[in-house]
GROMACS .gro file of C-alpha atoms in nm:
model
  142
    1UNK     CA    1  -4.563   7.096   0.300
    2UNK     CA    2  -4.578   7.033   0.672
    3UNK     CA    3  -4.391   7.184   0.962
    4UNK     CA    4  -4.292   6.916   1.211
    5UNK     CA    5  -4.170   6.967   1.561
    6UNK     CA    6  -3.858   6.778   1.671
    7UNK     CA    7  -3.795   6.740   2.040
    8UNK     CA    8  -3.469   6.623   2.197
    9UNK     CA    9  -3.435   6.466   2.540
   10UNK     CA   10  -3.148   6.371   2.767
   11UNK     CA   11  -3.183   5.993   2.790
   12UNK     CA   12  -3.555   5.968   2.871
   13UNK     CA   13  -3.698   5.996   2.518
   14UNK     CA   14  -3.856   5.649   2.525
   15UNK     CA   15  -4.048   5.738   2.844
   16UNK     CA   16  -4.156   6.071   2.694
   17UNK     CA   17  -4.284   5.934   2.363
   18UNK     CA   18  -4.469   5.643   2.529
   19UNK     CA   19  -4.633   5.889   2.768
   20UNK     CA   20  -4.745   6.117   2.482
   21UNK     CA   21  -4.874   5.819   2.281
   22UNK     CA   22  -5.092   5.729   2.580
   23UNK     CA   23  -5.213   6.086   2.640
   24UNK     CA   24  -5.314   6.142   2.278
   25UNK     CA   25  -5.434   5.786   2.209
   26UNK     CA   26  -5.196   5.730   1.917
   27UNK     CA   27  -5.044   5.407   1.794
   28UNK     CA   28  -4.738   5.285   1.981
   29UNK     CA   29  -4.434   5.452   1.830
   30UNK     CA   30  -4.174   5.268   1.627
   31UNK     CA   31  -3.844   5.350   1.790
   32UNK     CA   32  -3.501   5.336   1.630
   33UNK     CA   33  -3.212   5.334   1.876
   34UNK     CA   34  -2.857   5.445   1.809
   35UNK     CA   35  -2.762   5.078   1.849
   36UNK     CA   36  -2.984   4.983   1.554
   37UNK     CA   37  -2.797   5.207   1.310
   38UNK     CA   38  -2.559   5.053   1.057
   39UNK     CA   39  -2.209   5.017   1.203
   40UNK     CA   40  -1.948   5.271   1.101
   41UNK     CA   41  -1.594   5.130   1.083
   42UNK     CA   42  -1.458   5.477   1.165
   43UNK     CA   43  -1.664   5.512   1.483
   44UNK     CA   44  -1.721   5.284   1.781
   45UNK     CA   45  -2.064   5.341   1.931
   46UNK     CA   46  -2.034   5.399   2.307
   47UNK     CA   47  -2.217   5.138   2.514
   48UNK     CA   48  -2.427   5.406   2.689
   49UNK     CA   49  -2.564   5.521   2.353
   50UNK     CA   50  -2.688   5.187   2.220
   51UNK     CA   51  -3.035   5.192   2.386
   52UNK     CA   52  -3.096   5.565   2.347
   53UNK     CA   53  -3.361   5.676   2.097
   54UNK     CA   54  -3.214   5.800   1.771
   55UNK     CA   55  -3.553   5.871   1.613
   56UNK     CA   56  -3.923   5.817   1.663
   57UNK     CA   57  -4.238   6.008   1.584
   58UNK     CA   58  -4.605   6.041   1.672
   59UNK     CA   59  -4.902   6.175   1.481
   60UNK     CA   60  -5.079   6.412   1.723
   61UNK     CA   61  -5.399   6.581   1.604
   62UNK     CA   62  -5.288   6.566   1.240
   63UNK     CA   63  -4.931   6.684   1.299
   64UNK     CA   64  -4.609   6.488   1.304
   65UNK     CA   65  -4.397   6.533   1.615
   66UNK     CA   66  -4.051   6.377   1.607
   67UNK     CA   67  -3.834   6.284   1.904
   68UNK     CA   68  -3.481   6.173   1.988
   69UNK     CA   69  -3.232   6.155   2.271
   70UNK     CA   70  -2.921   6.368   2.241
   71UNK     CA   71  -2.608   6.164   2.181
   72UNK     CA   72  -2.398   6.116   2.498
   73UNK     CA   73  -2.163   6.408   2.544
   74UNK     CA   74  -2.368   6.644   2.328
   75UNK     CA   75  -2.511   6.956   2.496
   76UNK     CA   76  -2.870   6.934   2.611
   77UNK     CA   77  -3.100   7.228   2.683
   78UNK     CA   78  -3.446   7.147   2.818
   79UNK     CA   79  -3.712   7.247   2.564
   80UNK     CA   80  -3.828   7.570   2.724
   81UNK     CA   81  -3.797   7.747   2.390
   82UNK     CA   82  -4.056   7.523   2.225
   83UNK     CA   83  -4.430   7.548   2.256
   84UNK     CA   84  -4.662   7.294   2.100
   85UNK     CA   85  -5.009   7.417   2.013
   86UNK     CA   86  -5.298   7.171   2.008
   87UNK     CA   87  -5.598   7.320   1.827
   88UNK     CA   88  -5.910   7.104   1.828
   89UNK     CA   89  -6.277   7.147   1.739
   90UNK     CA   90  -6.375   6.928   2.034
   91UNK     CA   91  -6.331   7.107   2.369
   92UNK     CA   92  -6.366   6.777   2.553
   93UNK     CA   93  -6.047   6.655   2.382
   94UNK     CA   94  -5.869   6.973   2.490
   95UNK     CA   95  -5.981   6.922   2.849
   96UNK     CA   96  -5.865   6.560   2.850
   97UNK     CA   97  -5.521   6.644   2.707
   98UNK     CA   98  -5.476   6.947   2.934
   99UNK     CA   99  -5.565   6.765   3.255
  100UNK     CA  100  -5.335   6.474   3.176
  101UNK     CA  101  -5.038   6.687   3.074
  102UNK     CA  102  -5.062   6.918   3.375
  103UNK     CA  103  -5.012   6.623   3.612
  104UNK     CA  104  -4.664   6.656   3.756
  105UNK     CA  105  -4.616   6.977   3.560
  106UNK     CA  106  -4.718   7.340   3.599
  107UNK     CA  107  -5.027   7.520   3.472
  108UNK     CA  108  -4.935   7.853   3.318
  109UNK     CA  109  -5.295   7.942   3.230
  110UNK     CA  110  -5.601   7.742   3.333
  111UNK     CA  111  -5.843   7.643   3.058
  112UNK     CA  112  -6.076   7.938   3.010
  113UNK     CA  113  -6.258   8.149   2.755
  114UNK     CA  114  -6.047   8.421   2.595
  115UNK     CA  115  -6.116   8.676   2.324
  116UNK     CA  116  -5.959   8.442   2.066
  117UNK     CA  117  -6.090   8.105   2.192
  118UNK     CA  118  -6.386   7.968   2.385
  119UNK     CA  119  -6.144   7.725   2.553
  120UNK     CA  120  -5.776   7.813   2.589
  121UNK     CA  121  -5.510   7.712   2.839
  122UNK     CA  122  -5.143   7.636   2.868
  123UNK     CA  123  -4.920   7.415   3.078
  124UNK     CA  124  -4.564   7.294   3.110
  125UNK     CA  125  -4.565   6.916   3.139
  126UNK     CA  126  -4.348   6.708   3.371
  127UNK     CA  127  -4.081   6.688   3.099
  128UNK     CA  128  -4.047   7.067   3.065
  129UNK     CA  129  -4.239   7.099   2.737
  130UNK     CA  130  -4.472   7.398   2.697
  131UNK     CA  131  -4.821   7.315   2.560
  132UNK     CA  132  -5.102   7.544   2.445
  133UNK     CA  133  -5.459   7.424   2.398
  134UNK     CA  134  -5.710   7.616   2.189
  135UNK     CA  135  -6.062   7.547   2.070
  136UNK     CA  136  -6.121   7.585   1.696
  137UNK     CA  137  -6.478   7.696   1.648
  138UNK     CA  138  -6.423   7.741   1.273
  139UNK     CA  139  -6.500   8.113   1.296
  140UNK     CA  140  -6.190   8.296   1.417
  141UNK     CA  141  -5.954   8.211   1.131
  142UNK     CA  142  -5.660   8.193   1.372
   0.00000   0.00000   0.00000
């Protein structure tokens, strides 16, 4: 069983997922828009919804992260209650990800050695998503 993270955005999901695919060097995402869904005779799809992302996903460091735009008119709360943790055995990867994601965002803790990790840091990216980066030395069991 896997736990996947699902992130919602307010009309800029395509930009977000393409950015993350570039940062983490993943394959280009397959994107399904609301306009690509089967028509429902009981519901007329609003024009402004047709190009919005209904669903897409990326594989990031062995985890599936799923994304979508909220449907027009639905409430949207920026993802400040979500933190994504990237744990990697290669500190150079952590440094690369951290430095790219902090651009246009805010560093909440610079990469540094802590009592639980030889390389740990956190940042909020330019889309308001909180990220944590931690080195896995194979010893701590965390």
